[in-house]
Structures are given as structure tokens and as C-alpha cells.
Short mmCIF file of C-alpha atoms in Angstrom, two decimals:
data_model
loop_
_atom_site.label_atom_id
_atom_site.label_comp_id
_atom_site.label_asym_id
_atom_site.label_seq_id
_atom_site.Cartn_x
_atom_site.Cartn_y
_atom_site.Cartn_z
CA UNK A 1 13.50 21.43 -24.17
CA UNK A 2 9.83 21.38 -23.86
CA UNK A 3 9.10 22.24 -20.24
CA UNK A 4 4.91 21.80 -20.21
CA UNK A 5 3.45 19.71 -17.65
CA UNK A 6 0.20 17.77 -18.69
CA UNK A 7 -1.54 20.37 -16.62
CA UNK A 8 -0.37 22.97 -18.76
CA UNK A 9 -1.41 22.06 -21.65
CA UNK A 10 -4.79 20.30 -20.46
CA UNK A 11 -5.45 24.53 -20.01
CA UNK A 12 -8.87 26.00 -18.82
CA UNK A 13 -12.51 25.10 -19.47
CA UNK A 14 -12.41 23.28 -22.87
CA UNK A 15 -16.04 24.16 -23.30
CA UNK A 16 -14.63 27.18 -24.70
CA UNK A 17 -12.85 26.01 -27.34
CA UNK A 18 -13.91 25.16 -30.53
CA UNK A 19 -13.85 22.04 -32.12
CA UNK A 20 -10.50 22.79 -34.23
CA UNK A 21 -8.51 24.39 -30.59
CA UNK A 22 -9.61 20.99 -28.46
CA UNK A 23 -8.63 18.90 -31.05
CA UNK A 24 -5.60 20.51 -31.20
CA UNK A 25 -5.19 20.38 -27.36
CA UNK A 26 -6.10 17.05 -26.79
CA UNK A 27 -3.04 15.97 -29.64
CA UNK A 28 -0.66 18.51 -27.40
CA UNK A 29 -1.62 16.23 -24.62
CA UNK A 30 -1.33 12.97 -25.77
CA UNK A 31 2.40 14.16 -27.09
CA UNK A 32 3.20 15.28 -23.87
CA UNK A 33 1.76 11.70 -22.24
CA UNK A 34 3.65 9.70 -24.68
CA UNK A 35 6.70 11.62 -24.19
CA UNK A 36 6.23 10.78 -20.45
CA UNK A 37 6.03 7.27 -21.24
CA UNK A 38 8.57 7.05 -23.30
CA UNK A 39 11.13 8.08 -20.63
CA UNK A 40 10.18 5.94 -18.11
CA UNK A 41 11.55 2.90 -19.58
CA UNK A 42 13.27 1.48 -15.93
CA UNK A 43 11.65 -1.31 -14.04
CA UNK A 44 12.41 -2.45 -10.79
CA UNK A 45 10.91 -3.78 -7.45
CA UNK A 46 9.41 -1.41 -5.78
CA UNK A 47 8.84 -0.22 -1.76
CA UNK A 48 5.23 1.42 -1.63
CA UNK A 49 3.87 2.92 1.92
CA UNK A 50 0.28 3.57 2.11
CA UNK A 51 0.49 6.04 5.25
CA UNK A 52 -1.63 8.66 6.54
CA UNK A 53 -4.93 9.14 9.23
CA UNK A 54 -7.20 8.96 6.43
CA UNK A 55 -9.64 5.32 5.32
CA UNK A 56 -8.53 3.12 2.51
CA UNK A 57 -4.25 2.36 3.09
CA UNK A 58 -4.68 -1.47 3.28
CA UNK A 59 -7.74 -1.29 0.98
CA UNK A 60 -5.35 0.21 -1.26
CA UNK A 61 -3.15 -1.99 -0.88
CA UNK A 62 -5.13 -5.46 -1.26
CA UNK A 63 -5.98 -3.82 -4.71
CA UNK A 64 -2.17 -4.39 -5.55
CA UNK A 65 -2.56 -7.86 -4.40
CA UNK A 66 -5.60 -8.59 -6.64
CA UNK A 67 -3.38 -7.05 -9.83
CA UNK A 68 -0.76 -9.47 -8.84
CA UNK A 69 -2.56 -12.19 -8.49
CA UNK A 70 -4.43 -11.94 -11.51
CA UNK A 71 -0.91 -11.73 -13.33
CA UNK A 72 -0.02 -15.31 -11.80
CA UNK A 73 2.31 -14.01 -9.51
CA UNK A 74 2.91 -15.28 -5.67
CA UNK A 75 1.96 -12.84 -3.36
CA UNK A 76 2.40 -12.83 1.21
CA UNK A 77 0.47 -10.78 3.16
CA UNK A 78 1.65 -10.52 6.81
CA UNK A 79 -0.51 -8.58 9.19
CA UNK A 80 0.77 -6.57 12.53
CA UNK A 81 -1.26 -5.66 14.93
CA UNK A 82 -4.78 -7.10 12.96
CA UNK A 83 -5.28 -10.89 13.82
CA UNK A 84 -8.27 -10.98 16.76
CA UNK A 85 -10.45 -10.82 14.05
CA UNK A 86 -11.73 -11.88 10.98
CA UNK A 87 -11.44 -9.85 8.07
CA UNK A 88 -13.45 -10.80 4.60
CA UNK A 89 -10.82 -10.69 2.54
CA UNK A 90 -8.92 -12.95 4.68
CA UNK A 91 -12.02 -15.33 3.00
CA UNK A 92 -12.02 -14.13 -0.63
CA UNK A 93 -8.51 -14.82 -0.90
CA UNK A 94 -8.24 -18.60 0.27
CA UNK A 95 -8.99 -18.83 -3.35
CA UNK A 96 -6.01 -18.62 -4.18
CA UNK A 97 -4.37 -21.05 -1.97
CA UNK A 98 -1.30 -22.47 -4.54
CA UNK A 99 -0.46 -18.12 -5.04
CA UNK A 100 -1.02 -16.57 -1.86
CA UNK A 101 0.23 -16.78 1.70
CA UNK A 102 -1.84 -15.07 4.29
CA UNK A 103 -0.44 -14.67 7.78
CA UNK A 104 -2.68 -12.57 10.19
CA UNK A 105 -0.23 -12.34 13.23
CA UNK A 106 -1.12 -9.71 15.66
CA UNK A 107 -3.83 -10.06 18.40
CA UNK A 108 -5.74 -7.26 18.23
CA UNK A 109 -5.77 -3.51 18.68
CA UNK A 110 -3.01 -2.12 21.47
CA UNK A 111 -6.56 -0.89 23.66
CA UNK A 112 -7.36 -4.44 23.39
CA UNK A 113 -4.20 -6.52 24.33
CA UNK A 114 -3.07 -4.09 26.90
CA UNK A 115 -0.36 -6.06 27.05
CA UNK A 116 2.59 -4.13 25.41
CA UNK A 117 5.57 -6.89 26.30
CA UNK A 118 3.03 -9.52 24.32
CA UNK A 119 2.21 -7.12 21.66
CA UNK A 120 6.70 -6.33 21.11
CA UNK A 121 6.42 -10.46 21.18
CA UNK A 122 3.90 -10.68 18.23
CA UNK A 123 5.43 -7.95 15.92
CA UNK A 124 8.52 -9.35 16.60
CA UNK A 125 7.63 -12.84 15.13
CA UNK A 126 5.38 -11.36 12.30
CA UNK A 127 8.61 -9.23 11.44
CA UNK A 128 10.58 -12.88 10.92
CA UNK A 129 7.66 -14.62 9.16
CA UNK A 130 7.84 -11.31 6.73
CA UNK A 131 11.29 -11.75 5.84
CA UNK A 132 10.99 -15.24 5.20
CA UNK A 133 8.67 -14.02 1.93
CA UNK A 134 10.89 -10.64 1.44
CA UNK A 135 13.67 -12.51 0.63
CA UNK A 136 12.06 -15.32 -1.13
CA UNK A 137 12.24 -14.51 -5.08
CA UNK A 138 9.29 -16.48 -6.00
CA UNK A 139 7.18 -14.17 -4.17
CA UNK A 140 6.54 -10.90 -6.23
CA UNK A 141 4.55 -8.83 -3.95
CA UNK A 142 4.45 -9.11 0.12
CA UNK A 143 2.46 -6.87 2.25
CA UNK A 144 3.04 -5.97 5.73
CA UNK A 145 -0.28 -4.80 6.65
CA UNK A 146 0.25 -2.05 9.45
CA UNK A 147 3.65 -2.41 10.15
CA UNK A 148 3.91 1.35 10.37
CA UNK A 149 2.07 1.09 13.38
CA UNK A 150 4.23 -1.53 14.91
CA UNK A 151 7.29 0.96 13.98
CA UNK A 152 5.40 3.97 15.40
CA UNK A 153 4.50 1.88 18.73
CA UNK A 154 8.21 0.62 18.86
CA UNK A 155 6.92 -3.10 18.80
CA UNK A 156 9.66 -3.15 15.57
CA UNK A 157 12.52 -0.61 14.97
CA UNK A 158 12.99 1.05 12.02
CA UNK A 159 16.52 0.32 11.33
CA UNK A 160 15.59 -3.65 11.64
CA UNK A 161 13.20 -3.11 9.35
CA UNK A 162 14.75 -0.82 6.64
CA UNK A 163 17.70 -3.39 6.67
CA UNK A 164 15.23 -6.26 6.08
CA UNK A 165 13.68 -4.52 3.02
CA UNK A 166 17.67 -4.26 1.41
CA UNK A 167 17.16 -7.97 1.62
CA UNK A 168 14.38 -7.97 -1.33
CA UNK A 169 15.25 -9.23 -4.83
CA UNK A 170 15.63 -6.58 -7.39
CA UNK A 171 12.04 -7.31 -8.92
CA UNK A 172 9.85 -7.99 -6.31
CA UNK A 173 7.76 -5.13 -4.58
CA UNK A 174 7.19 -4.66 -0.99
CA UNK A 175 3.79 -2.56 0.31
CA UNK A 176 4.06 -1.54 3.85
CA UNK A 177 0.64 0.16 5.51
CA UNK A 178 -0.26 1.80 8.35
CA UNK A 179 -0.56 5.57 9.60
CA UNK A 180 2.72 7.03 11.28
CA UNK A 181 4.98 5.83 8.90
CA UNK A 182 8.43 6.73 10.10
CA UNK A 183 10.20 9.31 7.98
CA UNK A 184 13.31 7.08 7.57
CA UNK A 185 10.99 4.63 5.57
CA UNK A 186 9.05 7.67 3.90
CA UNK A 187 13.25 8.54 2.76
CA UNK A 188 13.70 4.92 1.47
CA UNK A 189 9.89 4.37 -0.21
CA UNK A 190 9.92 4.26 -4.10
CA UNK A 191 6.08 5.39 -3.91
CA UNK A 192 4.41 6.67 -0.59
CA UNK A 193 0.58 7.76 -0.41
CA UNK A 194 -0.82 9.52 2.74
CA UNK A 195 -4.54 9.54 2.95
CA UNK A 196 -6.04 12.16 4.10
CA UNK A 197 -8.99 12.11 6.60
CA UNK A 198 -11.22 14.69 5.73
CA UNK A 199 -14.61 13.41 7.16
CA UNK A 200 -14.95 9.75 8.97
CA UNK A 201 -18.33 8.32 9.66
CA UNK A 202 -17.43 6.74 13.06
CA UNK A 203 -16.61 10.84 14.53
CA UNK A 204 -19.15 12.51 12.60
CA UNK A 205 -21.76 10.59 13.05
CA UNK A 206 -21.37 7.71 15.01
CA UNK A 207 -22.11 5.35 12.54
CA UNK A 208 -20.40 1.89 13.59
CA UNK A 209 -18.25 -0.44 11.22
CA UNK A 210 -20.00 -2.21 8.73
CA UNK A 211 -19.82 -5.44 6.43
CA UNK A 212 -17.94 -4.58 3.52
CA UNK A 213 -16.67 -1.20 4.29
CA UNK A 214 -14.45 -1.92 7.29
CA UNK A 215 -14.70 -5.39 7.40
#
């Protein structure tokens, strides 16, 4: 049983080989890849969480959206917490009115509602909107943009919700974002991402949120 990884045989500095050896590696690798490939032969709908204090978990997520949407398929976003404002992608994708449903359902950041009975209120009824599109089997991909931070808040509880995601068809994929993700859904996630913040802007150096960046 062959037991490289495709670290293994990518090896050291290939600078250092000569023309014949990286030839030779680079077939090794391409083996190993194809091998790879050729065992994962399964597909399925999948649960993805985008978690973690670092930038880019919903960014990362809306890139799954474009995919899907350039494929043809219907896509729901639902948003927790987010919904005061405006975002610019909210914009870009009214595009694609007859594939997309876009629900931004929150009110705002908790240090802005101050108003934690409301806030339980509005997760609450984004939570039923999302399940209206998780268990709807026309709609291949739905995104519940921070709902990790409504579970880590306890607007939402984490058993509701991991019951509500065994509600999915087989084939359709569910991304949930936010940092804090509970480890119950970590458990139950397919794929899960934390981003790491290494250096932010905003701390560092006090630069504000800009146009196209944050916004």
C-alpha cells in the first residue's frame, strides 16, 4: 500500500534537481493526485462552517454562492445578526433575482440593538425563514450568514439548529458563518475552516472599514 502523502513526494527545493529527477517527481506527484481523485468518487450535500476570529468567513462563503450560481443552481442567503446595513453584495446579487433569495434579517450588531429580548426575536424568525430554503430541494446552496454568532449569543440553540440541518435533502449544501462556532456543529460539519487573525487593520492601525473590503 503506498503510504506517501503529496507532501512527500513534492520533497525539498526542486532547484536542486536536475531536469531528469523533477521530471520524475512531478510524474510521482501527479500519480499520487490522481490516485487521490480516483478514491473520492462519493458526492453528497454538504454542511461547511466558515468559523474562526480571523477576516474573510462570509467572504468565503459568498464565493460558494457565486460558483453556484454560475452553475444555474438556486441559492438563499439568510443573514443573523447583519441587516442595519447595507452590504454591496446585497446589490451585485439582485442580478440574479429568478436564482437567488436574499434575506438580511438581523438589526444590527448586539452593541447596537442593546436590546437582547429583540435580538432572541430576530434570530428566532431568521432561523424559520432558513428552514423554509433548507428543506426546500430546489435550493442547492443556503447560507446562514453568522448564525454561529446567534448560537454563541444563545439568540438560537444549537440542538434547534443541528436538528434543522437533518432536515436538508441529500444533495443540497448548507454554509453556516460566523466566529464561535459551537463544537457540536464543528462534530456534525462535513468541511469547517477557522480563519485565523494574525494582523487586522482596524487594531493595528486604526484604519476604519472601507468600500469593498468590509463593505
Amino acid at each position: 500500500m503506498q503510504t506517501n502523502s503529496l507532501e512527500d513526494v513534492a520533497g525539498s527545493n526542486s532547484l536542486t534537481l536536475t531536469e531528469e529527477q523533477y521530471q520524475s517527481k512531478m510524474q510521482r506527484r501527479k500519480e499520487v493526485q490522481q490516485e487521490r481523485v480516483a478514491k473520492a468518487s462519493q458526492e453528497k450535500g454538504l454542511i461547511i462552517v466558515n468559523t474562526g476570529n480571523g477576516k474573510g468567513k462570509t467572504t468565503a462563503a459568498l464565493g460558494m454562492v457565486l460558483r453556484s450560481l454560475g452553475h444555474g443552481y438556486k441559492v438563499a442567503i439568510v443573514q443573523f445578526i447583519k441587516g442595519a446595513w447595507e452590504p454591496a453584495e446585497k446589490a451585485v446579487f439582485a442580478m440574479w433575482t429568478e436564482q437567488l433569495e436574499f434575506h438580511a434579517m438581523g438589526e444590527g450588531f448586539t452593541w447596537e440593538t442593546q436590546d437582547r429580548n429583540r435580538d432572541i426575536e430576530k434570530a428566532g424568525e431568521a432561523w424559520q425563514t432558513a428552514l423554509t430554503f433548507i428543506r426546500n430541494p430546489d435550493y442547492k446552496l443556503v447560507l446562514l450568514d453568522e448564525v454561529n454568532v446567534a448560537l454563541k449569543l444563545g439568540y438560537l440553540q444549537v440542538e434547534e439548529v443541528l436538528a434543522g440541518l437533518e432536515e436538508k435533502p441529500g444533495d443540497s449544501h448548507l454554509i453556516l458563518t460566523g466566529r464561535g462556532a459551537p463544537a457540536a456543529l464543528i462534530e456534525r460539519a462535513d468541511l469547517v475552516t477557522e480563519m485565523t487573525l494574525i494582523k487586522h487593520p482596524f487594531r493595528e492601525q486604526g484604519v476604519k472599514a472601507q468600500p469593498g473590503i468590509e463593505f
